[in-house]
Short mmCIF file of N, CA and C in Angstrom, two decimals:
data_model
loop_
_atom_site.label_atom_id
_atom_site.label_comp_id
_atom_site.label_asym_id
_atom_site.label_seq_id
_atom_site.Cartn_x
_atom_site.Cartn_y
_atom_site.Cartn_z
N MET A 1 40.23 130.05 44.09
CA MET A 1 38.98 131.22 44.71
C MET A 1 39.21 132.33 43.65
N LYS A 2 37.52 132.98 43.54
CA LYS A 2 37.17 133.93 43.08
C LYS A 2 37.84 135.19 43.52
N GLN A 3 38.07 136.09 42.81
CA GLN A 3 38.75 137.53 43.65
C GLN A 3 37.45 138.12 43.96
N ASN A 4 37.44 138.73 45.25
CA ASN A 4 36.53 139.76 45.75
C ASN A 4 36.81 140.95 46.28
N MET A 5 38.02 141.49 45.70
CA MET A 5 38.81 143.03 45.86
C MET A 5 38.82 143.63 44.72
N ILE A 6 38.47 145.12 44.87
CA ILE A 6 38.73 145.86 43.91
C ILE A 6 40.27 146.29 43.96
N LEU A 7 40.90 146.75 42.66
CA LEU A 7 42.09 147.77 42.93
C LEU A 7 42.57 148.55 43.92
N ALA A 8 41.33 149.49 44.24
CA ALA A 8 41.50 150.23 45.47
C ALA A 8 41.97 149.86 46.73
N ASP A 9 40.95 148.55 47.09
CA ASP A 9 41.11 147.73 48.22
C ASP A 9 42.47 147.11 48.21
N ARG A 10 42.82 146.43 47.08
CA ARG A 10 44.17 145.84 47.05
C ARG A 10 45.33 146.74 47.31
N SER A 11 45.40 148.15 46.73
CA SER A 11 46.39 149.03 46.82
C SER A 11 46.78 149.50 48.22
N ILE A 12 45.62 149.66 48.86
CA ILE A 12 45.43 149.83 50.30
C ILE A 12 46.07 149.07 51.28
N ARG A 13 45.53 147.77 50.85
CA ARG A 13 46.07 146.54 51.78
C ARG A 13 47.67 146.68 51.54
N LEU A 14 48.07 146.66 50.10
CA LEU A 14 49.59 146.66 50.02
C LEU A 14 50.37 147.75 50.82
N LEU A 15 49.57 148.96 50.64
CA LEU A 15 50.19 150.13 51.48
C LEU A 15 50.47 149.54 53.26
N ILE A 16 49.40 149.29 53.41
CA ILE A 16 49.47 148.76 55.00
C ILE A 16 50.38 147.81 55.15
N ALA A 17 50.79 146.90 54.37
CA ALA A 17 51.56 145.83 54.61
C ALA A 17 52.76 146.53 54.59
N VAL A 18 53.22 147.33 53.39
CA VAL A 18 54.46 147.85 53.39
C VAL A 18 54.99 148.69 54.68
N ALA A 19 53.87 149.35 55.32
CA ALA A 19 54.09 150.11 56.28
C ALA A 19 54.72 149.06 57.49
N LEU A 20 53.79 148.19 57.89
CA LEU A 20 53.60 146.90 58.96
C LEU A 20 55.25 146.53 59.04
N PHE A 21 55.82 146.06 57.48
CA PHE A 21 56.92 145.58 57.25
C PHE A 21 58.05 146.47 57.99
N LEU A 22 57.76 147.85 57.37
CA LEU A 22 59.13 148.71 57.90
C LEU A 22 58.99 149.15 59.19
N PHE A 23 57.54 149.07 60.05
CA PHE A 23 57.43 149.06 61.21
C PHE A 23 58.25 147.63 62.11
N ALA A 24 57.96 146.58 61.46
CA ALA A 24 58.48 145.44 62.20
C ALA A 24 59.95 145.29 62.17
N PHE A 25 60.42 146.11 61.16
CA PHE A 25 61.91 145.80 61.10
C PHE A 25 62.84 147.03 61.48
N SER A 26 62.13 148.38 61.85
CA SER A 26 62.97 149.17 62.27
C SER A 26 62.33 149.81 63.52
N MET A 27 61.20 149.75 63.98
CA MET A 27 60.66 150.10 65.45
C MET A 27 60.13 149.33 66.39
N ALA A 28 59.70 148.15 66.04
CA ALA A 28 59.32 147.22 66.71
C ALA A 28 60.44 146.29 67.33
N ASP A 29 60.12 145.65 68.71
CA ASP A 29 60.78 144.36 68.83
C ASP A 29 59.93 143.60 69.79
N GLY A 30 60.44 142.40 69.89
CA GLY A 30 59.68 141.36 70.75
C GLY A 30 58.63 140.91 70.03
N GLY A 31 57.32 140.58 70.78
CA GLY A 31 56.10 140.39 70.23
C GLY A 31 55.70 140.95 69.27
N TRP A 32 55.76 142.38 69.39
CA TRP A 32 55.24 143.15 68.34
C TRP A 32 55.74 143.17 66.99
N ARG A 33 57.08 142.78 66.73
CA ARG A 33 57.72 142.41 65.92
C ARG A 33 57.22 141.33 65.15
N ILE A 34 56.78 140.58 65.74
CA ILE A 34 56.58 138.99 65.04
C ILE A 34 55.03 139.37 64.87
N VAL A 35 54.16 140.23 65.46
CA VAL A 35 53.10 140.25 65.18
C VAL A 35 52.73 141.13 63.93
N SER A 36 53.59 142.28 63.77
CA SER A 36 53.53 142.91 62.68
C SER A 36 54.18 142.31 61.44
N PHE A 37 55.17 141.47 61.57
CA PHE A 37 55.14 140.82 60.49
C PHE A 37 54.52 139.63 59.81
N ILE A 38 53.60 138.97 60.82
CA ILE A 38 52.67 137.88 60.41
C ILE A 38 51.56 138.90 59.57
N VAL A 39 50.96 140.12 60.18
CA VAL A 39 49.86 140.74 59.74
C VAL A 39 50.17 141.35 58.46
N ALA A 40 51.62 141.87 58.27
CA ALA A 40 52.15 142.29 56.99
C ALA A 40 52.04 141.05 55.93
N CYS A 41 52.63 140.35 56.48
CA CYS A 41 52.29 138.94 55.15
C CYS A 41 51.14 138.49 54.68
N ILE A 42 50.35 138.69 55.87
CA ILE A 42 48.78 138.42 55.46
C ILE A 42 48.23 139.56 54.74
N MET A 43 48.22 140.59 54.98
CA MET A 43 47.90 141.70 54.05
C MET A 43 48.42 141.66 52.78
N ALA A 44 49.66 141.73 52.78
CA ALA A 44 50.18 141.28 51.18
C ALA A 44 49.97 140.15 50.15
N ALA A 45 49.64 139.04 51.01
CA ALA A 45 49.14 137.76 50.29
C ALA A 45 47.70 138.16 49.93
N THR A 46 46.99 138.88 50.76
CA THR A 46 45.56 139.15 50.03
C THR A 46 45.70 140.03 49.14
N ALA A 47 46.42 140.95 48.98
CA ALA A 47 46.55 142.34 48.02
C ALA A 47 46.92 141.59 46.58
N ILE A 48 47.88 140.87 46.87
CA ILE A 48 48.39 140.10 45.55
C ILE A 48 47.53 139.25 44.97
N LEU A 49 46.87 138.36 45.57
CA LEU A 49 46.25 137.43 45.26
C LEU A 49 44.60 137.84 44.82
N GLY A 50 44.29 139.04 45.55
CA GLY A 50 43.18 139.91 45.44
C GLY A 50 41.79 139.22 45.86
N VAL A 51 42.21 138.05 46.83
CA VAL A 51 41.03 137.42 47.92
C VAL A 51 41.03 137.54 49.24
N CYS A 52 40.15 137.84 49.94
CA CYS A 52 40.40 138.31 51.45
C CYS A 52 39.23 137.04 51.89
N PRO A 53 40.10 135.92 52.75
CA PRO A 53 39.06 135.06 53.04
C PRO A 53 37.67 135.55 53.97
N LEU A 54 38.42 136.46 55.00
CA LEU A 54 37.36 136.94 55.47
C LEU A 54 36.09 137.34 54.80
N TYR A 55 36.25 138.26 53.58
CA TYR A 55 35.12 138.64 52.73
C TYR A 55 34.20 137.64 52.49
N THR A 56 35.09 136.57 51.88
CA THR A 56 34.46 134.99 51.77
C THR A 56 33.62 134.71 52.76
N LEU A 57 34.22 134.49 53.86
CA LEU A 57 33.35 133.76 55.22
C LEU A 57 32.17 134.89 55.28
N LEU A 58 32.49 136.03 55.33
CA LEU A 58 30.82 136.90 55.56
C LEU A 58 30.19 137.19 54.41
N GLY A 59 30.49 136.76 53.17
CA GLY A 59 29.93 136.66 51.89
C GLY A 59 29.82 138.19 51.34
N ILE A 60 30.74 139.00 51.88
CA ILE A 60 30.85 140.32 51.12
C ILE A 60 31.75 140.22 50.24
N GLY A 61 32.14 141.69 49.47
CA GLY A 61 33.23 142.07 48.81
C GLY A 61 33.19 143.29 48.35
N THR A 62 34.35 143.66 47.61
CA THR A 62 34.64 145.18 47.10
C THR A 62 34.14 145.05 45.65
N ARG A 63 34.38 143.92 45.05
CA ARG A 63 34.37 143.64 43.60
C ARG A 63 32.96 143.50 43.29
N PRO A 64 32.47 144.19 42.28
CA PRO A 64 31.18 144.10 41.69
C PRO A 64 31.04 142.79 40.96
N ALA A 65 29.73 142.49 41.36
CA ALA A 65 29.35 140.77 40.57
C ALA A 65 29.16 140.77 39.02
N ARG A 66 29.57 140.06 38.52
CA ARG A 66 29.74 139.94 37.04
C ARG A 66 28.50 139.53 36.36
N ARG A 67 27.64 139.95 35.40
CA ARG A 67 26.73 138.99 34.83
C ARG A 67 27.14 138.08 34.04
N ASN A 68 26.37 136.82 33.89
CA ASN A 68 26.74 136.13 32.75
C ASN A 68 26.32 136.69 31.22
N LYS A 69 26.96 136.01 30.28
CA LYS A 69 26.86 136.48 29.01
C LYS A 69 25.42 136.64 28.56
N LYS A 70 24.41 135.59 28.83
CA LYS A 70 23.10 135.69 28.34
C LYS A 70 22.53 136.91 28.71
N GLN A 71 22.69 137.35 30.01
CA GLN A 71 22.07 138.68 30.60
C GLN A 71 22.37 140.10 29.89
N ARG A 72 23.57 139.76 29.46
CA ARG A 72 24.36 140.94 28.78
C ARG A 72 23.89 141.08 27.34
N SER A 73 23.72 140.17 26.57
CA SER A 73 23.07 140.48 25.26
C SER A 73 21.65 141.07 25.15
N HIS A 74 20.86 141.19 26.11
CA HIS A 74 19.49 141.90 26.34
C HIS A 74 19.58 143.37 26.08
#
């Protein structure tokens, strides 16, 4: 899959993932712990890979489109 997130987007997702992990293991219990942990895992995975499946489905992204080599030489 092609990356569709810039570094700022990935950093924010990683910070949210860390906060959710901390919440899951320190304050949450029961269902909230499970939900927080799952959402944190998803956020961390998308941040590390640089790919958001929801962005792909919606046809959006924060990473600018690259031009091909022929267009750059003009």
